[in-house]
Amino acid sequence: MLQSVQIQRSKLVLVVDDQELNRDVLGMILEDNYRVLYAENGQEAMEIIRARSSELSAVLLDLMMPVMNGYEVLEAVKSDEDLKHLPIIVLTADKSAELKALQMGAVDFVTKPFDIPEVILTRVARIIELSEGRQLISAAEYDRLSMLYTRNFFFEYANRLHLYHPDQKLDAIVLDIEMFHSINALNGREFGDDVLRTIGDEIRGFLQEVFGIASRVEADRFDIYCEHQEDYRALLQRFQDRLNRYSSKVSIHLRMGVAQWQEGAEPVLLFDRARAASGMVRGDFQNPLMIYDEEMRKRELLNQRLLNDLRDAIKEKQFKVYYQPKYDVQREPPRLSSAEALIRWQHPELGLISPGVFIPLFEGNGLISMVDSFVWDEAARQIAAWHRKYGVKLPVSVNLSRADVFDPTLVERLTRLVHDNGLEYQDIKLEVTESAYTDNATQLLDVIHTLREIGFQIEMDDFGSGYSSLNMLSSMPIDVLKMDMKFVRNIDKSEIDLRLVKLILDIAKYLKLNVVAEGVETEGQLALLRDSGCDLVQGFFFSRPLPAEEFEKLLVREIEVERRLAKNDAV
Ligand code: C2E
Ligand code: MG
Ligand code: MG
């Protein structure tokens, strides 16, 4: 104990302040732990610094002083190769001065009137420790385009604010430009640069009004770490308004994610959250602001958990394939014509989880192929098993995800599946969601062409939920159109919806495509669809997706109905 105090005491600190009172207060605080030298202005300070630079551990520097002020001292020290590593802590009452001093190379600041002694002592000790480890904050670096900090400097600085000024509650804001790459591609880099400059400009303007720092951390992503704002919508609007000057040429949309200060949460975590929040509103021009909240936090924890649990889940067979029937409604009574395989996750602790929760998550990182393979295997095995048992071969469609389409072994995977189970190609149908068609057109089209040539039937899933238009249909390699539920939902209430459905059915007929209506829940919907010429219907009206054992009962009932009807026909 005694030894450590002695070591501390041997360290030399310089206090520079023109006010005697300030020097006295700091002296009282520091003298128990350090040897302290004093200077009344910048000039005196520079003399001491030059003479004793090798002994000095830190300088506490006032900014406003006669003869030579603190900024000049900073400049003199930081431009001198031999002195520039000397840690300088500025003493100030003015927030904008803090920033300027830090930009000029100060390592930290102490606010006046002085904090409680413990705080100052800790801060000085920390700074000395850091400087001895040579982990000093680097000199401020700017991105030349936006004139905001570079990413590295920004995070170094943000961490420092978080560490030494926990009392300053700062929020993390992420600002993104929608489709920046196309703005660049369509209007040229010069134009793109100008947009980035304009945003940088507005952010700097904002930071003159409130305490904070900012960076262009990626091509089109800006991070701002600043005092809490009451109205983030207004702030986003402020930045958006600046961009409206380009509106005669191109409309540029910003989106914003915010993560608010939280006790102990480091800047990196806050910015991760803000980025996640911003990601949630990607492409949502109506509602381009998202504030990270408790719900998102829970959602993220859940996602993390599901990602962790995935491998075990496959090993322990927690995934279950459910089957939902599709009925041919142009026959009377409607007949079972095929089924769709839909995955469920029977989680040991979380219960039954629907694919809407985990499919998008696994799509994001390629794990989906594992899940899909499992479903395909299971479905193929099941078709073969029912065939052996009842002598009927009920076709089952399986869902393909985007990642499957990019998988170079897809065709091989699927053909092997058919052969290994003694099936034919038409027994397994492939559902590909509409948005996949618009996303990666050429590669997808190549793969789909190949699959169709082999003999697989392709169903376009969720038709009408994305952006493809009716006239694109004629050039698409598909056999069946699955009309998105949103068309069906209101056909018994809205004349327009009904007309739309009829139009889709007409075009499909013209293109010789079968149509499946999804999400049919009522008898009324069913009647309208049947009378409009829709071939196949899937939905809760007939049955919810069922576990294999229960679907099997439904299958047996249908086989009996079929038999009875055949017998009647024969009579
Ligand atoms: P989808 O392929 O469009 O499947 C239809 C969804 O509509 C299913 O939701 C089904 O349960 C639901 N549904 C069926 N009839 C009705 C109805 O009458 N009313 C309402 N409100 N809903 C109905 P589910 O099973 O939750 O699946 C959601 C989506 O997850 C699927 O949409 C599909 O895109 C995806 N998915 C499911 N299983 C798999 C899989 O094995 N692999 C991949 N890649 N995606 C899957
Ligand atoms: Mg589907
Ligand atoms: Mg669908």
Coordinates of C-alpha atoms and ligand atoms in Angstrom, one line a residue:
M1 CA 0.0 0.0 0.0
L2 CA 2.7 2.4 1.1
Q3 CA 4.7 1.5 -1.9
S4 CA 2.0 2.3 -4.4
V5 CA 1.3 5.6 -2.8
Q6 CA 5.0 6.5 -3.1
I7 CA 5.1 5.6 -6.8
Q8 CA 2.1 7.7 -7.4
R9 CA 3.5 10.6 -5.5
S10 CA 6.6 10.6 -7.6
K11 CA 4.6 11.5 -10.7
L12 CA 4.6 15.0 -11.8
V13 CA 1.6 16.9 -13.0
L14 CA 1.3 20.5 -14.3
V15 CA -1.7 22.6 -13.6
V16 CA -2.1 25.6 -15.9
D17 CA -4.8 28.2 -15.0
D18 CA -4.8 31.9 -14.7
Q19 CA -7.3 31.9 -11.8
E20 CA -5.7 31.4 -8.4
L21 CA -8.8 29.8 -7.0
N22 CA -8.8 27.1 -9.6
R23 CA -5.1 26.4 -9.1
D24 CA -5.7 26.1 -5.3
V25 CA -8.7 23.8 -5.7
L26 CA -6.9 21.5 -8.1
G27 CA -3.8 21.6 -5.9
M28 CA -5.8 20.5 -2.9
I29 CA -7.2 17.6 -4.9
L30 CA -4.0 16.5 -6.5
E31 CA -1.3 17.1 -4.0
D32 CA -1.9 14.1 -1.9
N33 CA -1.2 11.9 -4.8
Y34 CA 1.1 13.8 -7.2
R35 CA 3.9 16.3 -7.2
V36 CA 2.3 19.4 -8.7
L37 CA 3.7 22.3 -10.7
Y38 CA 1.8 25.4 -11.5
A39 CA 1.7 27.9 -14.3
E40 CA -0.5 31.0 -14.7
N41 CA -0.5 31.3 -18.4
G42 CA 0.4 29.4 -21.6
Q43 CA 3.8 30.9 -21.9
E44 CA 4.9 29.8 -18.4
A45 CA 3.4 26.5 -19.1
M46 CA 5.4 26.0 -22.3
E47 CA 8.6 26.8 -20.5
I48 CA 7.9 24.2 -17.9
I49 CA 6.8 21.7 -20.4
R50 CA 9.9 22.1 -22.5
A51 CA 12.2 22.0 -19.6
R52 CA 10.7 19.0 -17.9
S53 CA 8.9 17.0 -20.6
S54 CA 10.6 13.8 -19.7
E55 CA 9.3 14.0 -16.1
L56 CA 5.8 15.2 -16.7
S57 CA 3.0 12.7 -16.6
A58 CA 0.1 15.0 -17.5
V59 CA -1.0 18.6 -17.9
L60 CA -4.2 20.0 -16.8
L61 CA -4.8 23.0 -19.0
D62 CA -7.2 25.9 -18.8
L63 CA -8.3 27.2 -22.2
M64 CA -9.1 30.9 -21.6
M65 CA -5.9 32.6 -20.3
P66 CA -4.0 35.8 -21.0
V67 CA -0.6 36.0 -22.8
M68 CA -0.9 32.5 -24.4
N69 CA -4.2 30.7 -24.3
G70 CA -4.8 26.9 -23.9
Y71 CA -5.5 26.3 -27.6
E72 CA -2.1 27.8 -28.5
V73 CA -0.5 25.6 -25.9
L74 CA -2.2 22.6 -27.4
E75 CA -1.1 23.5 -30.8
A76 CA 2.5 24.0 -29.8
V77 CA 2.6 20.7 -27.9
K78 CA 0.9 18.6 -30.5
S79 CA 3.0 20.0 -33.4
D80 CA 6.2 19.1 -31.5
E81 CA 7.5 15.6 -32.2
D82 CA 9.1 15.3 -28.8
L83 CA 6.1 16.7 -26.8
K84 CA 3.1 15.5 -28.7
H85 CA 2.6 12.3 -26.6
L86 CA 2.2 14.4 -23.4
P87 CA -1.4 13.9 -22.2
I88 CA -3.3 17.1 -21.8
I89 CA -6.6 17.3 -20.0
V90 CA -8.5 20.5 -20.6
L91 CA -10.4 22.4 -18.0
T92 CA -13.4 24.1 -19.3
A93 CA -17.0 25.1 -18.7
D94 CA -18.0 25.3 -22.3
K95 CA -19.1 22.3 -24.2
S96 CA -18.2 23.4 -27.6
A97 CA -14.7 24.3 -26.3
E98 CA -14.4 20.7 -25.1
L99 CA -14.9 19.4 -28.6
K100 CA -12.5 21.8 -30.2
A101 CA -9.9 21.0 -27.6
L102 CA -10.3 17.3 -28.1
Q103 CA -10.1 17.8 -31.9
M104 CA -6.8 19.6 -31.3
G105 CA -5.4 16.7 -29.5
A106 CA -6.4 17.0 -25.8
V107 CA -7.1 13.5 -24.4
D108 CA -9.9 14.4 -22.0
F109 CA -11.6 17.2 -20.3
V110 CA -12.7 18.1 -16.8
T111 CA -15.7 20.4 -16.5
K112 CA -15.8 23.5 -14.4
P113 CA -17.0 24.1 -11.8
F114 CA -14.9 21.2 -10.8
D115 CA -16.4 17.8 -10.3
I116 CA -16.1 16.0 -7.1
P117 CA -12.4 15.3 -6.3
E118 CA -12.7 11.6 -6.7
V119 CA -13.8 12.0 -10.2
I120 CA -10.9 14.3 -11.1
L121 CA -8.4 12.0 -9.4
T122 CA -9.7 9.0 -11.2
R123 CA -9.7 10.7 -14.5
V124 CA -6.1 12.0 -14.1
A125 CA -4.9 8.5 -12.9
R126 CA -6.7 6.9 -15.9
I127 CA -5.2 9.2 -18.4
I128 CA -1.7 8.7 -17.1
E129 CA -2.2 5.0 -17.1
L130 CA -3.4 5.1 -20.7
S131 CA -0.6 7.3 -21.9
E132 CA 1.9 5.1 -20.3
G133 CA 0.4 2.3 -22.2
R134 CA 0.6 4.5 -25.2
Q135 CA -3.1 3.9 -25.9
L136 CA -3.7 7.6 -26.4
I137 CA -6.4 8.8 -28.5
S138 CA -5.1 9.5 -32.0
A139 CA -5.2 12.9 -33.5
A140 CA -8.6 13.7 -34.9
E141 CA -9.1 12.3 -38.4
Y142 CA -11.7 13.5 -40.9
D143 CA -13.4 12.1 -43.8
R144 CA -12.6 14.6 -46.5
L145 CA -16.0 14.3 -48.1
S146 CA -18.4 14.9 -45.2
M147 CA -15.9 16.6 -43.0
L148 CA -17.0 14.3 -40.2
Y149 CA -14.7 12.0 -38.2
T150 CA -13.4 8.8 -39.6
R151 CA -14.9 5.7 -38.2
N152 CA -11.9 4.8 -36.1
F153 CA -11.5 8.1 -34.5
F154 CA -15.2 8.4 -33.9
F155 CA -15.4 5.2 -32.0
E156 CA -12.3 5.9 -30.0
Y157 CA -13.8 9.2 -29.1
A158 CA -17.2 7.8 -28.4
N159 CA -15.7 5.1 -26.1
R160 CA -13.9 7.8 -24.3
L161 CA -17.0 9.9 -23.7
H162 CA -18.7 6.8 -22.5
L163 CA -15.9 5.9 -20.1
Y164 CA -15.1 9.2 -18.6
H165 CA -18.3 11.0 -18.8
P166 CA -20.9 8.5 -17.9
D167 CA -23.1 11.3 -16.6
Q168 CA -23.5 12.6 -20.2
K169 CA -26.3 10.5 -21.5
L170 CA -25.7 10.2 -25.3
D171 CA -28.0 8.4 -27.8
A172 CA -26.8 6.6 -30.9
I173 CA -28.3 7.5 -34.2
V174 CA -27.7 5.8 -37.5
L175 CA -28.6 7.6 -40.7
D176 CA -28.7 5.6 -44.0
I177 CA -29.5 6.6 -47.6
E178 CA -31.9 4.3 -49.3
M179 CA -30.5 2.7 -52.5
F180 CA -27.4 4.8 -52.5
H181 CA -25.7 2.5 -55.0
S182 CA -28.4 3.2 -57.6
I183 CA -28.3 6.9 -57.0
N184 CA -24.6 6.7 -57.7
A185 CA -25.0 4.4 -60.7
L186 CA -27.7 6.6 -62.3
N187 CA -26.3 10.0 -61.6
G188 CA -22.6 9.5 -61.4
R189 CA -20.2 9.5 -58.5
E190 CA -19.8 13.3 -58.5
F191 CA -23.5 13.6 -57.8
G192 CA -23.3 10.9 -55.1
D193 CA -20.4 12.8 -53.5
D194 CA -22.4 15.9 -53.4
V195 CA -25.2 14.2 -51.6
L196 CA -22.8 12.9 -49.0
R197 CA -21.3 16.3 -48.6
T198 CA -24.7 17.9 -48.1
I199 CA -25.6 15.4 -45.4
G200 CA -22.3 15.9 -43.7
D201 CA -22.9 19.6 -43.8
E202 CA -26.3 19.4 -42.2
I203 CA -25.0 17.0 -39.5
R204 CA -22.3 19.5 -38.6
G205 CA -24.9 22.2 -38.4
F206 CA -26.9 20.1 -36.0
L207 CA -23.9 19.4 -33.8
Q208 CA -23.2 23.1 -33.4
E209 CA -26.5 23.2 -31.6
V210 CA -26.3 20.1 -29.5
F211 CA -23.4 18.3 -27.9
G212 CA -22.3 15.3 -29.9
I213 CA -19.9 13.8 -32.5
A214 CA -20.5 12.2 -35.8
S215 CA -18.9 10.1 -38.5
R216 CA -19.4 8.8 -42.0
V217 CA -18.7 5.2 -41.0
E218 CA -19.5 3.6 -44.4
A219 CA -20.2 4.8 -47.9
D220 CA -23.7 5.9 -47.1
R221 CA -24.0 5.4 -43.4
F222 CA -23.6 8.2 -40.8
D223 CA -23.3 7.6 -37.1
I224 CA -24.2 10.4 -34.7
Y225 CA -23.5 10.1 -30.9
C226 CA -25.3 13.0 -29.2
E227 CA -27.5 14.4 -26.5
H228 CA -30.9 12.9 -26.3
Q229 CA -33.4 14.5 -28.7
E230 CA -37.1 14.8 -27.9
D231 CA -38.3 14.4 -31.4
Y232 CA -36.3 12.1 -33.7
R233 CA -38.9 12.4 -36.4
A234 CA -38.3 16.1 -36.7
L235 CA -34.6 15.5 -36.7
L236 CA -34.9 13.0 -39.6
Q237 CA -37.1 15.5 -41.4
R238 CA -34.5 18.1 -41.0
F239 CA -31.9 16.0 -42.8
Q240 CA -34.5 14.9 -45.4
D241 CA -35.5 18.5 -46.1
R242 CA -31.9 19.3 -47.0
L243 CA -32.0 16.6 -49.6
N244 CA -35.2 17.8 -51.2
R245 CA -33.2 20.3 -53.1
Y246 CA -32.2 17.4 -55.4
S247 CA -35.8 16.4 -55.9
S248 CA -36.0 17.8 -59.5
K249 CA -33.3 15.3 -60.4
V250 CA -33.9 12.4 -58.2
S251 CA -35.7 11.7 -54.9
I252 CA -33.4 10.6 -52.2
H253 CA -34.8 8.9 -49.1
L254 CA -33.1 8.7 -45.7
R255 CA -33.9 6.3 -42.9
M256 CA -32.9 6.5 -39.3
G257 CA -32.4 4.1 -36.5
V258 CA -32.0 5.3 -32.9
A259 CA -30.8 3.5 -29.7
Q260 CA -31.2 5.5 -26.6
W261 CA -28.7 5.8 -23.8
Q262 CA -28.8 3.0 -21.4
E263 CA -26.9 2.6 -18.1
G264 CA -23.6 0.9 -18.9
A265 CA -24.3 0.2 -22.6
E266 CA -21.2 0.9 -24.6
P267 CA -21.3 2.9 -27.8
V268 CA -20.6 -0.2 -30.0
L269 CA -23.6 -1.9 -28.5
L270 CA -25.8 1.2 -28.9
F271 CA -24.7 1.6 -32.5
D272 CA -25.4 -2.1 -33.2
R273 CA -28.9 -1.5 -31.9
A274 CA -29.4 1.6 -33.9
R275 CA -28.2 -0.2 -37.0
A276 CA -30.6 -3.0 -36.4
A277 CA -33.4 -0.5 -35.9
S278 CA -32.5 1.2 -39.1
G279 CA -32.4 -2.1 -40.9
M280 CA -36.0 -2.8 -39.8
V281 CA -37.3 0.2 -41.8
R282 CA -35.2 -0.4 -44.9
G283 CA -37.2 0.5 -48.0
D284 CA -40.1 1.7 -45.9
F285 CA -40.6 5.2 -47.2
Q286 CA -43.8 5.8 -45.3
N287 CA -42.2 5.2 -42.0
P288 CA -38.4 5.7 -42.2
L289 CA -37.7 6.0 -38.4
M290 CA -37.2 3.2 -35.9
I291 CA -36.3 3.6 -32.3
Y292 CA -34.8 0.5 -30.7
D293 CA -37.1 -0.6 -28.0
E294 CA -37.8 -3.3 -25.5
E295 CA -39.6 -5.3 -28.1
M296 CA -36.7 -5.2 -30.5
R297 CA -34.4 -6.2 -27.7
K298 CA -36.5 -9.2 -26.9
R299 CA -36.7 -10.1 -30.5
E300 CA -32.9 -9.9 -30.8
L301 CA -32.4 -12.1 -27.8
L302 CA -34.8 -14.6 -29.3
N303 CA -33.1 -14.5 -32.6
Q304 CA -29.7 -15.1 -30.9
R305 CA -31.2 -18.0 -29.1
L306 CA -32.8 -19.6 -32.1
L307 CA -29.5 -19.3 -34.1
N308 CA -27.7 -21.0 -31.2
D309 CA -30.2 -23.7 -30.9
L310 CA -30.5 -24.6 -34.6
R311 CA -27.9 -27.3 -34.8
D312 CA -29.2 -29.1 -31.8
A313 CA -32.7 -28.8 -33.1
I314 CA -31.8 -30.6 -36.3
K315 CA -29.9 -33.3 -34.4
E316 CA -32.7 -33.8 -31.9
K317 CA -35.4 -33.7 -34.6
Q318 CA -37.3 -30.8 -33.1
F319 CA -38.4 -29.7 -36.6
K320 CA -41.7 -31.1 -37.7
V321 CA -43.2 -31.0 -41.1
Y322 CA -46.9 -30.1 -41.3
Y323 CA -49.1 -30.7 -44.3
Q324 CA -51.8 -28.5 -45.6
P325 CA -54.2 -29.8 -48.3
K326 CA -54.9 -28.1 -51.6
Y327 CA -58.4 -28.9 -53.0
D328 CA -59.5 -29.0 -56.6
V329 CA -62.7 -26.9 -56.3
Q330 CA -63.9 -27.2 -59.9
R331 CA -65.0 -30.7 -59.0
E332 CA -68.1 -31.4 -56.9
P333 CA -67.5 -32.2 -54.1
P334 CA -64.0 -30.6 -54.0
R335 CA -61.2 -33.3 -54.2
L336 CA -57.9 -33.4 -52.4
S337 CA -55.3 -32.7 -55.1
S338 CA -52.0 -32.1 -53.3
A339 CA -50.5 -30.7 -50.2
E340 CA -47.9 -28.1 -49.1
A341 CA -45.2 -29.1 -46.7
L342 CA -44.8 -26.4 -44.0
I343 CA -42.2 -26.5 -41.3
R344 CA -42.7 -26.0 -37.6
W345 CA -40.2 -25.9 -34.8
Q346 CA -41.2 -27.8 -31.7
H347 CA -38.8 -26.1 -29.3
P348 CA -38.3 -27.8 -26.0
E349 CA -38.6 -24.6 -24.0
L350 CA -40.2 -22.1 -26.3
G351 CA -43.0 -24.3 -27.6
L352 CA -44.2 -24.4 -31.2
I353 CA -42.5 -21.7 -33.3
S354 CA -43.9 -20.8 -36.7
P355 CA -41.7 -20.4 -39.7
G356 CA -42.5 -16.7 -40.0
V357 CA -40.2 -16.2 -36.9
F358 CA -37.2 -18.3 -37.9
I359 CA -37.2 -18.6 -41.7
P360 CA -36.2 -14.9 -42.3
L361 CA -33.5 -15.3 -39.6
F362 CA -31.9 -18.4 -41.2
E363 CA -32.3 -16.9 -44.7
G364 CA -30.0 -14.1 -43.6
N365 CA -27.1 -16.4 -43.0
G366 CA -27.5 -19.4 -45.2
L367 CA -28.6 -21.8 -42.5
I368 CA -31.9 -22.1 -44.2
S369 CA -30.5 -24.7 -46.7
M370 CA -30.1 -27.1 -43.8
V371 CA -33.7 -26.6 -42.7
D372 CA -35.0 -26.9 -46.2
S373 CA -33.1 -30.1 -47.0
F374 CA -34.7 -31.6 -43.9
V375 CA -38.2 -30.6 -45.0
W376 CA -37.6 -32.0 -48.5
D377 CA -36.2 -35.3 -47.2
E378 CA -39.1 -35.6 -44.9
A379 CA -41.7 -34.8 -47.5
A380 CA -40.3 -37.1 -50.1
R381 CA -40.1 -40.0 -47.6
Q382 CA -43.7 -39.3 -46.6
I383 CA -45.0 -39.3 -50.1
A384 CA -43.3 -42.7 -50.7
A385 CA -44.6 -44.0 -47.4
W386 CA -48.3 -43.1 -48.1
H387 CA -47.9 -44.5 -51.6
R388 CA -46.8 -47.8 -50.2
K389 CA -49.5 -47.9 -47.6
Y390 CA -52.5 -46.6 -49.6
G391 CA -51.5 -47.0 -53.2
V392 CA -52.1 -43.3 -53.9
K393 CA -49.3 -40.8 -54.7
L394 CA -50.3 -37.4 -53.4
P395 CA -48.0 -34.7 -54.7
V396 CA -46.5 -32.4 -52.1
S397 CA -45.0 -29.0 -52.7
V398 CA -42.0 -27.8 -50.8
N399 CA -40.8 -24.2 -50.4
L400 CA -37.5 -23.1 -51.8
S401 CA -35.7 -20.2 -50.3
R402 CA -33.5 -17.7 -52.0
A403 CA -30.4 -19.4 -50.7
D404 CA -31.4 -22.6 -52.3
V405 CA -31.7 -20.9 -55.7
F406 CA -28.1 -19.8 -55.4
D407 CA -26.9 -23.2 -54.3
P408 CA -24.9 -24.7 -57.2
T409 CA -25.8 -28.2 -56.0
L410 CA -29.6 -27.5 -56.0
V411 CA -30.5 -29.5 -59.1
E412 CA -28.4 -32.4 -57.9
R413 CA -29.9 -32.3 -54.4
L414 CA -33.4 -32.4 -55.8
T415 CA -32.9 -35.1 -58.4
R416 CA -31.2 -37.3 -55.8
L417 CA -34.2 -36.7 -53.5
V418 CA -36.6 -38.0 -56.2
H419 CA -34.5 -41.0 -57.0
D420 CA -33.6 -42.0 -53.5
N421 CA -37.3 -42.2 -52.6
G422 CA -38.4 -43.9 -55.8
L423 CA -40.6 -41.0 -56.8
E424 CA -41.2 -39.2 -60.1
Y425 CA -40.4 -35.5 -60.7
Q426 CA -44.0 -34.4 -60.7
D427 CA -44.5 -35.8 -57.2
I428 CA -42.6 -33.0 -55.7
K429 CA -43.5 -29.5 -56.6
L430 CA -41.4 -26.5 -55.9
E431 CA -42.7 -23.2 -54.5
V432 CA -40.6 -20.2 -55.2
T433 CA -41.7 -16.9 -53.7
E434 CA -42.5 -14.1 -56.1
S435 CA -39.9 -11.7 -54.7
A436 CA -37.1 -14.1 -55.5
Y437 CA -38.0 -13.7 -59.1
T438 CA -37.6 -10.0 -59.0
D439 CA -34.5 -10.0 -56.8
N440 CA -32.0 -12.1 -58.8
A441 CA -33.6 -12.5 -62.1
T442 CA -31.1 -14.1 -64.4
Q443 CA -29.5 -16.7 -62.1
L444 CA -32.9 -17.7 -60.8
L445 CA -34.4 -18.0 -64.3
D446 CA -31.5 -20.3 -65.4
V447 CA -32.0 -22.6 -62.5
I448 CA -35.8 -22.7 -62.8
H449 CA -35.5 -23.5 -66.5
T450 CA -33.2 -26.4 -65.8
L451 CA -35.6 -27.8 -63.1
R452 CA -38.6 -27.5 -65.4
E453 CA -36.7 -29.3 -68.2
I454 CA -36.0 -32.2 -65.9
G455 CA -39.7 -32.4 -65.0
F456 CA -40.3 -30.5 -61.8
Q457 CA -43.3 -28.2 -61.6
I458 CA -42.8 -24.7 -60.4
E459 CA -45.3 -22.8 -58.4
M460 CA -44.9 -19.0 -57.9
D461 CA -45.7 -18.4 -54.3
D462 CA -47.2 -15.2 -52.8
F463 CA -48.0 -13.8 -56.2
G464 CA -49.0 -10.2 -55.9
S465 CA -47.1 -9.6 -52.6
G466 CA -44.1 -8.2 -54.3
Y467 CA -43.5 -6.0 -57.3
S468 CA -43.8 -8.2 -60.3
S469 CA -46.5 -7.2 -62.7
L470 CA -49.0 -9.2 -64.5
N471 CA -47.3 -8.7 -67.8
M472 CA -44.1 -10.2 -66.4
L473 CA -45.9 -13.5 -66.0
S474 CA -45.9 -14.4 -69.6
S475 CA -42.1 -14.5 -69.7
M476 CA -41.7 -16.4 -66.3
P477 CA -41.0 -20.1 -66.3
I478 CA -43.8 -21.3 -64.0
D479 CA -46.6 -23.8 -64.0
V480 CA -48.8 -22.7 -61.2
L481 CA -49.6 -19.3 -59.7
K482 CA -50.3 -19.1 -56.0
M483 CA -52.3 -16.0 -55.4
D484 CA -51.3 -14.2 -52.2
M485 CA -53.7 -14.2 -49.4
K486 CA -54.2 -10.5 -49.4
F487 CA -56.3 -10.8 -52.6
V488 CA -58.5 -13.4 -51.1
R489 CA -59.0 -11.8 -47.7
N490 CA -61.6 -9.2 -48.9
I491 CA -63.2 -10.6 -52.0
D492 CA -66.5 -11.2 -50.3
K493 CA -66.5 -7.6 -49.1
S494 CA -64.8 -5.5 -51.7
E495 CA -65.9 -5.4 -55.3
I496 CA -62.5 -4.1 -56.4
D497 CA -60.7 -7.0 -54.8
L498 CA -63.0 -9.4 -56.5
R499 CA -62.5 -7.8 -59.9
L500 CA -58.7 -8.0 -59.4
V501 CA -58.9 -11.7 -58.6
K502 CA -61.0 -12.3 -61.7
L503 CA -58.5 -10.4 -63.7
I504 CA -55.6 -12.5 -62.4
L505 CA -57.6 -15.7 -63.1
D506 CA -58.3 -14.5 -66.7
I507 CA -54.7 -13.8 -67.4
A508 CA -53.6 -17.0 -65.8
K509 CA -56.0 -19.0 -68.0
Y510 CA -54.7 -17.2 -71.0
L511 CA -51.2 -18.1 -70.1
K512 CA -52.3 -21.7 -69.3
L513 CA -51.3 -21.5 -65.7
N514 CA -53.2 -23.2 -62.9
V515 CA -54.0 -20.9 -59.9
V516 CA -54.0 -21.8 -56.2
A517 CA -55.8 -19.3 -54.0
E518 CA -54.1 -19.2 -50.6
G519 CA -55.7 -18.3 -47.3
V520 CA -59.3 -19.2 -48.0
E521 CA -61.1 -19.2 -44.7
T522 CA -64.8 -18.9 -45.4
E523 CA -67.4 -20.6 -47.5
G524 CA -68.2 -17.2 -49.1
Q525 CA -64.7 -16.8 -50.3
L526 CA -64.6 -20.3 -51.6
A527 CA -67.8 -19.9 -53.6
L528 CA -66.6 -16.7 -55.3
L529 CA -63.3 -18.2 -56.2
R530 CA -64.9 -21.3 -57.6
D531 CA -67.4 -19.4 -59.7
S532 CA -64.6 -17.2 -61.0
G533 CA -62.9 -20.2 -62.3
C534 CA -60.1 -20.7 -59.7
D535 CA -58.8 -24.3 -59.8
L536 CA -57.2 -25.0 -56.5
V537 CA -57.8 -23.7 -53.0
Q538 CA -55.7 -23.9 -49.9
G539 CA -56.7 -22.5 -46.5
F540 CA -58.2 -22.9 -43.1
F541 CA -61.7 -23.4 -44.6
F542 CA -60.6 -26.9 -45.6
S543 CA -57.9 -27.5 -43.1
R544 CA -55.1 -25.9 -41.2
P545 CA -51.6 -27.4 -41.7
L546 CA -51.6 -30.7 -39.9
P547 CA -48.9 -33.0 -38.4
A548 CA -48.3 -36.0 -40.7
E549 CA -50.3 -38.4 -38.5
E550 CA -53.4 -36.2 -38.6
F551 CA -53.0 -35.4 -42.3
E552 CA -52.9 -39.2 -42.8
K553 CA -56.4 -39.5 -41.3
L554 CA -57.6 -36.8 -43.7
L555 CA -56.0 -38.6 -46.6
V556 CA -57.7 -41.9 -45.6
R557 CA -61.1 -40.1 -45.4
E558 CA -60.6 -38.6 -48.9
I559 CA -59.6 -42.0 -50.3
E560 CA -62.9 -43.4 -49.0
V561 CA -64.9 -40.6 -50.4
E562 CA -63.2 -41.1 -53.7
R563 CA -63.9 -44.8 -53.7
R564 CA -67.6 -44.3 -52.8
L565 CA -68.1 -41.7 -55.6
A566 CA -66.4 -44.0 -58.1
K567 CA -68.7 -46.8 -57.1
N568 CA -71.8 -44.6 -57.4
D569 CA -70.5 -43.5 -60.9
A570 CA -70.2 -47.1 -61.9
V571 CA -73.7 -47.9 -60.9
Ligands
C2E1 P1 -46.3 -19.8 -47.7 O1 -45.5 -20.7 -48.4 O2 -47.1 -18.8 -48.5 O3 -47.3 -20.7 -46.8 C1 -48.6 -20.4 -46.6 C2 -48.8 -19.8 -45.2 O4 -50.2 -19.4 -45.0 C3 -48.6 -20.9 -44.1 O5 -48.0 -20.2 -43.0 C4 -50.0 -21.3 -43.8 O6 -50.1 -21.9 -42.4 C5 -50.7 -20.1 -43.9 N1 -52.1 -20.3 -44.1 C6 -52.7 -21.3 -44.8 N2 -54.0 -21.2 -44.9 C7 -54.3 -20.0 -44.2 C8 -55.6 -19.3 -44.0 O7 -56.7 -19.7 -44.4 N3 -55.5 -18.2 -43.3 C9 -54.3 -17.7 -42.9 N4 -54.3 -16.5 -42.2 N5 -53.1 -18.3 -43.1 C10 -53.2 -19.5 -43.8 P2 -46.8 -20.7 -42.2 O8 -46.8 -22.2 -42.1 O9 -46.7 -19.9 -41.0 O10 -45.6 -20.4 -43.2 C11 -45.2 -19.1 -43.4 C12 -44.2 -19.0 -44.5 O11 -43.0 -19.6 -44.1 C13 -44.6 -19.8 -45.8 O12 -45.5 -19.0 -46.5 C14 -43.3 -20.0 -46.4 O13 -42.9 -18.8 -47.2 C15 -42.3 -20.1 -45.3 N6 -42.0 -21.5 -45.0 C16 -42.8 -22.5 -44.4 N7 -42.2 -23.7 -44.4 C17 -41.0 -23.5 -45.1 C18 -39.9 -24.3 -45.4 O14 -39.8 -25.5 -45.2 N8 -38.8 -23.7 -46.1 C19 -38.9 -22.4 -46.5 N9 -37.8 -21.9 -47.2 N10 -39.9 -21.6 -46.2 C20 -40.9 -22.1 -45.5
MG2 MG -45.5 -21.8 -49.9
MG3 MG -47.7 -18.5 -50.0

